Amino acid sequence: MTSRLKKAVWLHNLPRLGGPAQVREFVRKYAGEGFDLLIPCVKNPDGLLDYQSCIGVVRPECRSWDPLETLAAEAHKRRIRVHAWYCSAKEGPKGALLKKYPGAVAITRDGKKAGDGDSSFVCVARPEVRRYEAAIMKEAIARYDIAGVHFDYIRVGDNTCYCARCRRVLRRLEGIGPDKIRMWGRMPARWFQWRCDQVTALVREVARFAHRRRKEVSAAVFSGVPDAILNQGQDFVPWSREGLLDLVAPMNYCNSPWLMERYLRNHIAQNAGGLAEHWEGLGRYCMDNRGQFQAQLDAIRRHRVRGVVLFEHHHLKPADFRLLARY
Ligand SMILES: [Zn+2]
């Protein structure tokens, strides 16, 4: 007897649903479809916050109402859990962090700022960055009637960070500059581990705070493990083993069920001995047809993975819900 697959959905841009009535309707829809968890984004990569924060800059559309409070109240009534989703290592010029610390923008290997004008990766190795990113998550944990918080962009970023400070650490640990870094063979492993440790420190800070208040912590992580250690400074395995995460969702966004299953097997192996529940993240938007969706759900069930997180809300059609109801 296989138990029912647990289901969650990611939703970008709560305020874009329209207003309080649409937010409540969104909750009722997923509660009615038997979903277990909603993951609404409350901090997008532009760094603005979609709730009445006392710490960060609130998105202008959200100043007259509180999308997170509206959603949390309805979700409480409908008995569906909510994890408020934060794009952690991403900030924009209108956000509170970069207004105060413009020098926190991460630097690429060729010495450029890591981002466009609207959104940049920030240097997670900086204490002021970790302090701020943790503070806004703690605020939601303490003040809102939600089950927990959700990490995204919880990594150093694509080909970053090589700011003066990170380069100094590379020099101290490995005695080399960025141009001498090898991604195979004789690698600067101490430096790769140091980068992971910086990201883990942020997860740990938030997790300790959350767990003391009986709230949960989840994370969307890169599908390719352990390569994400090298490319992104992201190693979710210690987060799971240390009990920092209650739920981990590798973003297995792929149209091919064949390839998806190969990643899936690796996620199961990586999370062995971990305390986080493993739900597979599926990118419905990148599948060519519903048959691929069904084959991926079948693989999840075959491997006895506990749940699925879907990216994202507006890509799900009525026939997708009918299919999901069978799992
Ligand atoms: Zn840096």
mmCIF file of C-alpha atoms and ligand atoms in Angstrom:
data_model
loop_
_atom_site.group_PDB
_atom_site.id
_atom_site.type_symbol
_atom_site.label_atom_id
_atom_site.label_comp_id
_atom_site.label_asym_id
_atom_site.label_seq_id
_atom_site.Cartn_x
_atom_site.Cartn_y
_atom_site.Cartn_z
ATOM 1 C CA MET A 1 0.000 0.000 0.000
ATOM 2 C CA THR A 2 1.559 3.271 -1.086
ATOM 3 C CA SER A 3 0.683 6.357 0.929
ATOM 4 C CA ARG A 4 -0.701 9.449 -0.726
ATOM 5 C CA LEU A 5 1.870 11.758 -2.291
ATOM 6 C CA LYS A 6 2.165 15.061 -0.425
ATOM 7 C CA LYS A 7 1.760 18.116 -2.608
ATOM 8 C CA ALA A 8 2.992 21.676 -2.566
ATOM 9 C CA VAL A 9 3.027 24.563 -5.024
ATOM 10 C CA TRP A 10 5.340 27.522 -5.533
ATOM 11 C CA LEU A 11 3.757 30.884 -6.292
ATOM 12 C CA HIS A 12 5.709 33.941 -7.389
ATOM 13 C CA ASN A 13 4.238 37.378 -6.862
ATOM 14 C CA LEU A 14 1.345 37.097 -4.447
ATOM 15 C CA PRO A 15 0.281 40.736 -5.046
ATOM 16 C CA ARG A 16 -0.043 40.045 -8.786
ATOM 17 C CA LEU A 17 -2.968 37.744 -8.055
ATOM 18 C CA GLY A 18 -4.889 41.022 -7.700
ATOM 19 C CA GLY A 19 -5.999 41.569 -4.122
ATOM 20 C CA PRO A 20 -7.201 39.910 -0.905
ATOM 21 C CA ALA A 21 -10.169 38.176 -2.575
ATOM 22 C CA GLN A 22 -7.927 36.530 -5.193
ATOM 23 C CA VAL A 23 -5.387 35.487 -2.565
ATOM 24 C CA ARG A 24 -8.151 33.810 -0.517
ATOM 25 C CA GLU A 25 -9.457 32.139 -3.687
ATOM 26 C CA PHE A 26 -5.943 30.813 -4.432
ATOM 27 C CA VAL A 27 -5.808 29.207 -0.965
ATOM 28 C CA ARG A 28 -9.284 27.683 -1.287
ATOM 29 C CA LYS A 29 -8.406 26.211 -4.684
ATOM 30 C CA TYR A 30 -5.308 24.346 -3.443
ATOM 31 C CA ALA A 31 -6.927 23.305 -0.174
ATOM 32 C CA GLY A 32 -9.802 21.911 -2.241
ATOM 33 C CA GLU A 33 -7.357 20.008 -4.471
ATOM 34 C CA GLY A 34 -5.895 18.314 -1.385
ATOM 35 C CA PHE A 35 -2.566 20.151 -1.347
ATOM 36 C CA ASP A 36 -0.560 20.100 1.883
ATOM 37 C CA LEU A 37 1.653 23.157 1.544
ATOM 38 C CA LEU A 38 1.676 26.567 -0.168
ATOM 39 C CA ILE A 39 4.977 28.317 -0.863
ATOM 40 C CA PRO A 40 4.269 31.960 -1.761
ATOM 41 C CA CYS A 41 7.215 34.194 -2.612
ATOM 42 C CA VAL A 42 7.405 37.138 -0.213
ATOM 43 C CA LYS A 43 10.908 38.261 -1.176
ATOM 44 C CA ASN A 44 11.555 38.287 -4.913
ATOM 45 C CA PRO A 45 15.015 38.695 -6.520
ATOM 46 C CA ASP A 46 14.522 42.480 -6.631
ATOM 47 C CA GLY A 47 14.830 42.491 -2.820
ATOM 48 C CA LEU A 48 11.389 44.041 -2.129
ATOM 49 C CA LEU A 49 9.119 42.405 0.441
ATOM 50 C CA ASP A 50 5.487 41.437 -0.131
ATOM 51 C CA TYR A 51 4.380 41.835 3.482
ATOM 52 C CA GLN A 52 4.357 44.579 6.106
ATOM 53 C CA SER A 53 8.021 44.276 7.077
ATOM 54 C CA CYS A 54 9.517 46.525 9.753
ATOM 55 C CA ILE A 55 13.048 45.733 8.499
ATOM 56 C CA GLY A 56 13.054 45.668 4.688
ATOM 57 C CA VAL A 57 11.433 47.814 1.991
ATOM 58 C CA VAL A 58 7.816 46.830 1.315
ATOM 59 C CA ARG A 59 6.781 46.592 -2.361
ATOM 60 C CA PRO A 60 4.636 49.665 -3.204
ATOM 61 C CA GLU A 61 1.633 47.503 -4.273
ATOM 62 C CA CYS A 62 1.624 45.899 -0.813
ATOM 63 C CA ARG A 63 1.628 49.015 1.337
ATOM 64 C CA SER A 64 -2.168 49.186 1.650
ATOM 65 C CA TRP A 65 -2.656 45.486 2.441
ATOM 66 C CA ASP A 66 -0.635 42.488 3.580
ATOM 67 C CA PRO A 67 -0.674 39.591 1.086
ATOM 68 C CA LEU A 68 1.106 37.227 3.495
ATOM 69 C CA GLU A 69 -1.268 37.953 6.370
ATOM 70 C CA THR A 70 -4.303 37.510 4.100
ATOM 71 C CA LEU A 71 -2.963 34.209 2.791
ATOM 72 C CA ALA A 72 -1.939 32.936 6.227
ATOM 73 C CA ALA A 73 -5.365 33.664 7.733
ATOM 74 C CA GLU A 74 -7.208 31.819 4.964
ATOM 75 C CA ALA A 75 -4.722 28.933 5.026
ATOM 76 C CA HIS A 76 -5.208 28.563 8.783
ATOM 77 C CA LYS A 77 -8.956 28.301 8.246
ATOM 78 C CA ARG A 78 -8.537 25.741 5.431
ATOM 79 C CA ARG A 79 -5.892 23.743 7.318
ATOM 80 C CA ILE A 80 -3.199 24.047 4.665
ATOM 81 C CA ARG A 81 0.390 24.853 5.668
ATOM 82 C CA VAL A 82 2.307 27.914 4.431
ATOM 83 C CA HIS A 83 6.066 28.384 4.041
ATOM 84 C CA ALA A 84 6.968 31.993 3.199
ATOM 85 C CA TRP A 85 9.513 31.891 0.375
ATOM 86 C CA TYR A 86 12.652 34.071 0.328
ATOM 87 C CA CYS A 87 15.090 34.539 -2.567
ATOM 88 C CA SER A 88 17.968 34.873 -0.128
ATOM 89 C CA ALA A 89 21.180 35.784 -1.980
ATOM 90 C CA LYS A 90 19.418 38.106 -4.453
ATOM 91 C CA GLU A 91 18.930 41.815 -3.879
ATOM 92 C CA GLY A 92 18.033 44.878 -5.920
ATOM 93 C CA PRO A 93 18.934 48.563 -5.589
ATOM 94 C CA LYS A 94 15.508 49.412 -4.103
ATOM 95 C CA GLY A 95 15.878 46.871 -1.282
ATOM 96 C CA ALA A 96 17.056 47.807 2.215
ATOM 97 C CA LEU A 97 20.296 45.799 2.115
ATOM 98 C CA LEU A 98 21.865 47.383 -0.984
ATOM 99 C CA LYS A 99 20.647 50.844 0.006
ATOM 100 C CA LYS A 100 22.699 50.531 3.165
ATOM 101 C CA TYR A 101 25.538 48.352 1.826
ATOM 102 C CA PRO A 102 25.902 48.909 -1.964
ATOM 103 C CA GLY A 103 29.308 47.198 -1.739
ATOM 104 C CA ALA A 104 27.662 43.882 -0.813
ATOM 105 C CA VAL A 105 26.994 43.020 -4.480
ATOM 106 C CA ALA A 106 28.857 39.823 -5.374
ATOM 107 C CA ILE A 107 31.678 40.009 -7.912
ATOM 108 C CA THR A 108 32.190 37.544 -10.765
ATOM 109 C CA ARG A 109 35.469 35.829 -11.554
ATOM 110 C CA ASP A 110 36.212 38.410 -14.260
ATOM 111 C CA GLY A 111 35.712 41.246 -11.779
ATOM 112 C CA LYS A 112 32.203 42.368 -12.786
ATOM 113 C CA LYS A 113 29.130 42.938 -10.597
ATOM 114 C CA ALA A 114 27.039 39.751 -10.508
ATOM 115 C CA GLY A 115 23.698 40.959 -11.827
ATOM 116 C CA ASP A 116 21.777 43.410 -13.966
ATOM 117 C CA GLY A 117 20.403 46.739 -12.727
ATOM 118 C CA ASP A 118 17.313 45.232 -11.060
ATOM 119 C CA SER A 119 18.740 42.217 -9.277
ATOM 120 C CA SER A 120 22.185 41.036 -8.200
ATOM 121 C CA PHE A 121 23.701 38.238 -6.206
ATOM 122 C CA VAL A 122 25.091 39.471 -2.912
ATOM 123 C CA CYS A 123 28.204 38.227 -1.105
ATOM 124 C CA VAL A 124 26.912 35.682 1.427
ATOM 125 C CA ALA A 125 30.335 35.621 3.110
ATOM 126 C CA ARG A 126 29.638 39.110 4.522
ATOM 127 C CA PRO A 127 28.173 39.131 8.043
ATOM 128 C CA GLU A 128 25.972 42.146 7.245
ATOM 129 C CA VAL A 129 24.375 40.196 4.371
ATOM 130 C CA ARG A 130 23.687 37.106 6.473
ATOM 131 C CA ARG A 131 22.411 39.257 9.345
ATOM 132 C CA TYR A 132 19.904 41.027 7.096
ATOM 133 C CA GLU A 133 18.725 37.928 5.208
ATOM 134 C CA ALA A 134 18.228 36.086 8.509
ATOM 135 C CA ALA A 135 16.468 39.062 10.139
ATOM 136 C CA ILE A 136 13.736 39.339 7.497
ATOM 137 C CA MET A 137 13.011 35.593 7.716
ATOM 138 C CA LYS A 138 12.964 35.671 11.521
ATOM 139 C CA GLU A 139 10.511 38.548 11.341
ATOM 140 C CA ALA A 140 8.010 36.456 9.354
ATOM 141 C CA ILE A 141 8.573 33.462 11.654
ATOM 142 C CA ALA A 142 7.855 35.557 14.749
ATOM 143 C CA ARG A 143 4.985 37.685 13.492
ATOM 144 C CA TYR A 144 2.922 35.600 11.067
ATOM 145 C CA ASP A 145 0.663 32.607 11.528
ATOM 146 C CA ILE A 146 2.642 30.446 9.107
ATOM 147 C CA ALA A 147 4.087 26.938 9.408
ATOM 148 C CA GLY A 148 7.564 28.034 8.351
ATOM 149 C CA VAL A 149 9.925 29.694 5.888
ATOM 150 C CA HIS A 150 11.422 28.569 2.595
ATOM 151 C CA PHE A 151 14.940 29.267 1.290
ATOM 152 C CA ASP A 152 15.601 29.860 -2.398
ATOM 153 C CA TYR A 153 18.737 31.311 -4.029
ATOM 154 C CA ILE A 154 20.452 29.918 -0.974
ATOM 155 C CA ARG A 155 23.858 29.775 -2.649
ATOM 156 C CA VAL A 156 26.776 32.018 -3.594
ATOM 157 C CA GLY A 157 25.487 32.553 -7.137
ATOM 158 C CA ASP A 158 26.620 31.812 -10.663
ATOM 159 C CA ASN A 159 30.382 32.170 -10.923
ATOM 160 C CA THR A 160 30.641 34.313 -7.771
ATOM 161 C CA CYS A 161 31.859 35.657 -5.365
ATOM 162 C CA TYR A 162 35.333 37.031 -6.013
ATOM 163 C CA CYS A 163 35.098 40.321 -4.130
ATOM 164 C CA ALA A 164 38.285 41.568 -2.419
ATOM 165 C CA ARG A 165 37.206 39.896 0.796
ATOM 166 C CA CYS A 166 36.509 36.479 -0.803
ATOM 167 C CA ARG A 167 39.768 36.693 -2.793
ATOM 168 C CA ARG A 168 41.669 37.272 0.458
ATOM 169 C CA VAL A 169 40.180 34.065 1.903
ATOM 170 C CA LEU A 170 41.079 32.147 -1.271
ATOM 171 C CA ARG A 171 44.650 33.411 -0.939
ATOM 172 C CA ARG A 172 44.816 32.513 2.771
ATOM 173 C CA LEU A 173 43.336 29.008 2.411
ATOM 174 C CA GLU A 174 44.834 27.942 -0.900
ATOM 175 C CA GLY A 175 47.594 30.428 -1.728
ATOM 176 C CA ILE A 176 46.147 31.191 -5.169
ATOM 177 C CA GLY A 177 44.151 33.830 -7.048
ATOM 178 C CA PRO A 178 40.884 33.272 -8.969
ATOM 179 C CA ASP A 179 42.709 32.580 -12.255
ATOM 180 C CA LYS A 180 44.300 29.433 -10.767
ATOM 181 C CA ILE A 181 41.070 27.750 -9.633
ATOM 182 C CA ARG A 182 40.560 24.297 -11.162
ATOM 183 C CA MET A 183 37.150 22.609 -11.266
ATOM 184 C CA TRP A 184 38.661 19.130 -11.552
ATOM 185 C CA GLY A 185 41.855 17.360 -10.573
ATOM 186 C CA ARG A 186 43.886 19.396 -8.074
ATOM 187 C CA MET A 187 41.082 21.606 -6.741
ATOM 188 C CA PRO A 188 40.999 24.273 -4.000
ATOM 189 C CA ALA A 189 38.660 22.125 -1.894
ATOM 190 C CA ARG A 190 39.190 24.042 1.355
ATOM 191 C CA TRP A 191 37.948 27.168 -0.386
ATOM 192 C CA PHE A 192 34.941 25.370 -1.894
ATOM 193 C CA GLN A 193 34.086 24.103 1.556
ATOM 194 C CA TRP A 194 34.503 27.572 3.093
ATOM 195 C CA ARG A 195 32.010 28.955 0.567
ATOM 196 C CA CYS A 196 29.506 26.233 1.470
ATOM 197 C CA ASP A 197 30.046 26.989 5.164
ATOM 198 C CA GLN A 198 29.110 30.662 4.634
ATOM 199 C CA VAL A 199 25.790 29.649 3.068
ATOM 200 C CA THR A 200 25.189 26.977 5.715
ATOM 201 C CA ALA A 201 25.740 29.585 8.458
ATOM 202 C CA LEU A 202 22.724 31.530 7.182
ATOM 203 C CA VAL A 203 20.555 28.401 7.046
ATOM 204 C CA ARG A 204 21.643 27.476 10.586
ATOM 205 C CA GLU A 205 20.902 30.939 11.982
ATOM 206 C CA VAL A 206 17.341 30.911 10.645
ATOM 207 C CA ALA A 207 16.715 27.227 11.442
ATOM 208 C CA ARG A 208 17.688 27.586 15.113
ATOM 209 C CA PHE A 209 15.374 30.561 15.488
ATOM 210 C CA ALA A 210 12.527 28.793 13.675
ATOM 211 C CA HIS A 211 12.823 25.514 15.539
ATOM 212 C CA ARG A 212 12.857 27.216 18.939
ATOM 213 C CA ARG A 213 9.432 28.562 17.946
ATOM 214 C CA ARG A 214 8.207 25.231 16.556
ATOM 215 C CA LYS A 215 8.259 26.504 12.989
ATOM 216 C CA GLU A 216 9.588 24.656 9.963
ATOM 217 C CA VAL A 217 12.349 25.397 7.451
ATOM 218 C CA SER A 218 12.391 24.189 3.854
ATOM 219 C CA ALA A 219 14.684 24.872 0.903
ATOM 220 C CA ALA A 220 14.666 24.705 -2.874
ATOM 221 C CA VAL A 221 18.098 23.413 -3.887
ATOM 222 C CA PHE A 222 19.990 22.738 -7.091
ATOM 223 C CA SER A 223 19.229 19.426 -8.734
ATOM 224 C CA GLY A 224 22.830 18.625 -9.639
ATOM 225 C CA VAL A 225 24.472 17.432 -6.449
ATOM 226 C CA PRO A 226 27.261 17.444 -5.425
ATOM 227 C CA ASP A 227 28.314 19.672 -8.344
ATOM 228 C CA ALA A 228 26.318 22.502 -6.721
ATOM 229 C CA ILE A 229 29.098 22.582 -4.112
ATOM 230 C CA LEU A 230 31.551 23.727 -6.784
ATOM 231 C CA ASN A 231 29.227 25.851 -8.899
ATOM 232 C CA GLN A 232 27.039 27.405 -6.221
ATOM 233 C CA GLY A 233 28.584 26.934 -2.775
ATOM 234 C CA GLN A 234 25.486 24.917 -1.916
ATOM 235 C CA ASP A 235 25.673 21.629 0.016
ATOM 236 C CA PHE A 236 22.239 20.666 1.325
ATOM 237 C CA VAL A 237 23.414 17.353 2.790
ATOM 238 C CA PRO A 238 24.785 18.810 6.061
ATOM 239 C CA TRP A 239 21.641 20.967 6.359
ATOM 240 C CA SER A 240 19.579 17.801 6.297
ATOM 241 C CA ARG A 241 21.894 15.751 8.532
ATOM 242 C CA GLU A 242 22.203 18.521 11.127
ATOM 243 C CA GLY A 243 18.420 18.803 11.281
ATOM 244 C CA LEU A 244 18.369 22.372 9.967
ATOM 245 C CA LEU A 245 15.840 21.538 7.258
ATOM 246 C CA ASP A 246 12.448 19.924 7.704
ATOM 247 C CA LEU A 247 11.899 19.621 3.984
ATOM 248 C CA VAL A 248 14.237 19.730 0.992
ATOM 249 C CA ALA A 249 13.024 20.164 -2.588
ATOM 250 C CA PRO A 250 15.666 19.655 -5.293
ATOM 251 C CA MET A 251 14.563 21.614 -8.368
ATOM 252 C CA ASN A 252 14.406 18.744 -10.851
ATOM 253 C CA TYR A 253 13.147 20.926 -13.713
ATOM 254 C CA CYS A 254 13.296 18.803 -16.825
ATOM 255 C CA ASN A 255 11.032 17.639 -19.648
ATOM 256 C CA SER A 256 12.603 14.174 -19.842
ATOM 257 C CA PRO A 257 11.329 11.553 -17.346
ATOM 258 C CA TRP A 258 14.424 9.470 -18.203
ATOM 259 C CA LEU A 259 16.809 12.201 -17.125
ATOM 260 C CA MET A 260 14.621 13.313 -14.233
ATOM 261 C CA GLU A 261 14.725 9.842 -12.707
ATOM 262 C CA ARG A 262 18.533 9.817 -12.794
ATOM 263 C CA TYR A 263 18.629 13.048 -10.808
ATOM 264 C CA LEU A 264 15.951 11.711 -8.478
ATOM 265 C CA ARG A 265 17.995 8.622 -7.597
ATOM 266 C CA ASN A 266 20.906 10.844 -6.717
ATOM 267 C CA HIS A 267 18.775 13.075 -4.463
ATOM 268 C CA ILE A 268 17.601 10.013 -2.531
ATOM 269 C CA ALA A 269 21.176 8.789 -2.136
ATOM 270 C CA GLN A 270 22.441 12.221 -1.072
ATOM 271 C CA ASN A 271 19.709 12.650 1.529
ATOM 272 C CA ALA A 272 20.276 9.186 3.065
ATOM 273 C CA GLY A 273 20.757 9.609 6.816
ATOM 274 C CA GLY A 274 19.328 13.126 6.633
ATOM 275 C CA LEU A 275 16.458 14.422 8.746
ATOM 276 C CA ALA A 276 14.778 16.530 6.053
ATOM 277 C CA GLU A 277 11.797 15.074 4.273
ATOM 278 C CA HIS A 278 12.596 14.894 0.574
ATOM 279 C CA TRP A 279 9.935 16.207 -1.820
ATOM 280 C CA GLU A 280 10.911 16.415 -5.458
ATOM 281 C CA GLY A 281 10.536 19.809 -7.166
ATOM 282 C CA LEU A 282 9.085 19.469 -10.670
ATOM 283 C CA GLY A 283 9.054 22.152 -13.383
ATOM 284 C CA ARG A 284 5.648 21.653 -14.999
ATOM 285 C CA TYR A 285 6.428 24.684 -17.200
ATOM 286 C CA CYS A 286 9.304 22.967 -19.005
ATOM 287 C CA MET A 287 7.449 19.745 -19.882
ATOM 288 C CA ASP A 288 6.222 19.279 -23.451
ATOM 289 C CA ASN A 289 3.059 17.385 -22.531
ATOM 290 C CA ARG A 290 1.054 15.829 -19.689
ATOM 291 C CA GLY A 291 2.470 12.367 -20.407
ATOM 292 C CA GLN A 292 5.880 13.581 -19.248
ATOM 293 C CA PHE A 293 4.276 14.955 -16.092
ATOM 294 C CA GLN A 294 2.611 11.615 -15.395
ATOM 295 C CA ALA A 295 5.839 9.675 -16.015
ATOM 296 C CA GLN A 296 7.680 11.930 -13.559
ATOM 297 C CA LEU A 297 4.986 11.500 -10.906
ATOM 298 C CA ASP A 298 5.186 7.733 -11.468
ATOM 299 C CA ALA A 299 8.959 7.822 -10.919
ATOM 300 C CA ILE A 300 8.468 9.770 -7.672
ATOM 301 C CA ARG A 301 5.978 7.189 -6.439
ATOM 302 C CA ARG A 302 8.116 4.247 -7.608
ATOM 303 C CA HIS A 303 11.047 5.542 -5.551
ATOM 304 C CA ARG A 304 8.787 6.187 -2.522
ATOM 305 C CA VAL A 305 9.593 9.890 -2.341
ATOM 306 C CA ARG A 306 7.182 11.534 0.122
ATOM 307 C CA GLY A 307 6.042 14.524 -1.870
ATOM 308 C CA VAL A 308 6.188 16.821 -4.855
ATOM 309 C CA VAL A 309 6.549 20.606 -5.131
ATOM 310 C CA LEU A 310 5.300 22.111 -8.379
ATOM 311 C CA PHE A 311 6.742 25.085 -10.231
ATOM 312 C CA GLU A 312 4.548 26.853 -10.477
ATOM 313 C CA HIS A 313 0.936 27.858 -9.834
ATOM 314 C CA HIS A 314 -0.029 29.482 -13.147
ATOM 315 C CA HIS A 315 1.277 26.586 -15.255
ATOM 316 C CA LEU A 316 -1.160 24.079 -13.718
ATOM 317 C CA LYS A 317 -4.254 23.365 -15.822
ATOM 318 C CA PRO A 318 -7.480 21.590 -14.719
ATOM 319 C CA ALA A 319 -6.250 18.339 -16.339
ATOM 320 C CA ASP A 320 -3.040 18.563 -14.257
ATOM 321 C CA PHE A 321 -5.121 18.685 -11.070
ATOM 322 C CA ARG A 322 -7.165 15.682 -12.232
ATOM 323 C CA LEU A 323 -3.900 13.809 -12.811
ATOM 324 C CA LEU A 324 -2.457 14.861 -9.429
ATOM 325 C CA ALA A 325 -5.599 13.669 -7.634
ATOM 326 C CA ARG A 326 -4.633 10.077 -8.584
ATOM 327 C CA TYR A 327 -1.385 10.244 -6.557
HETATM 328 ZN ZN ZN B 1 32.523 38.101 -1.650
#
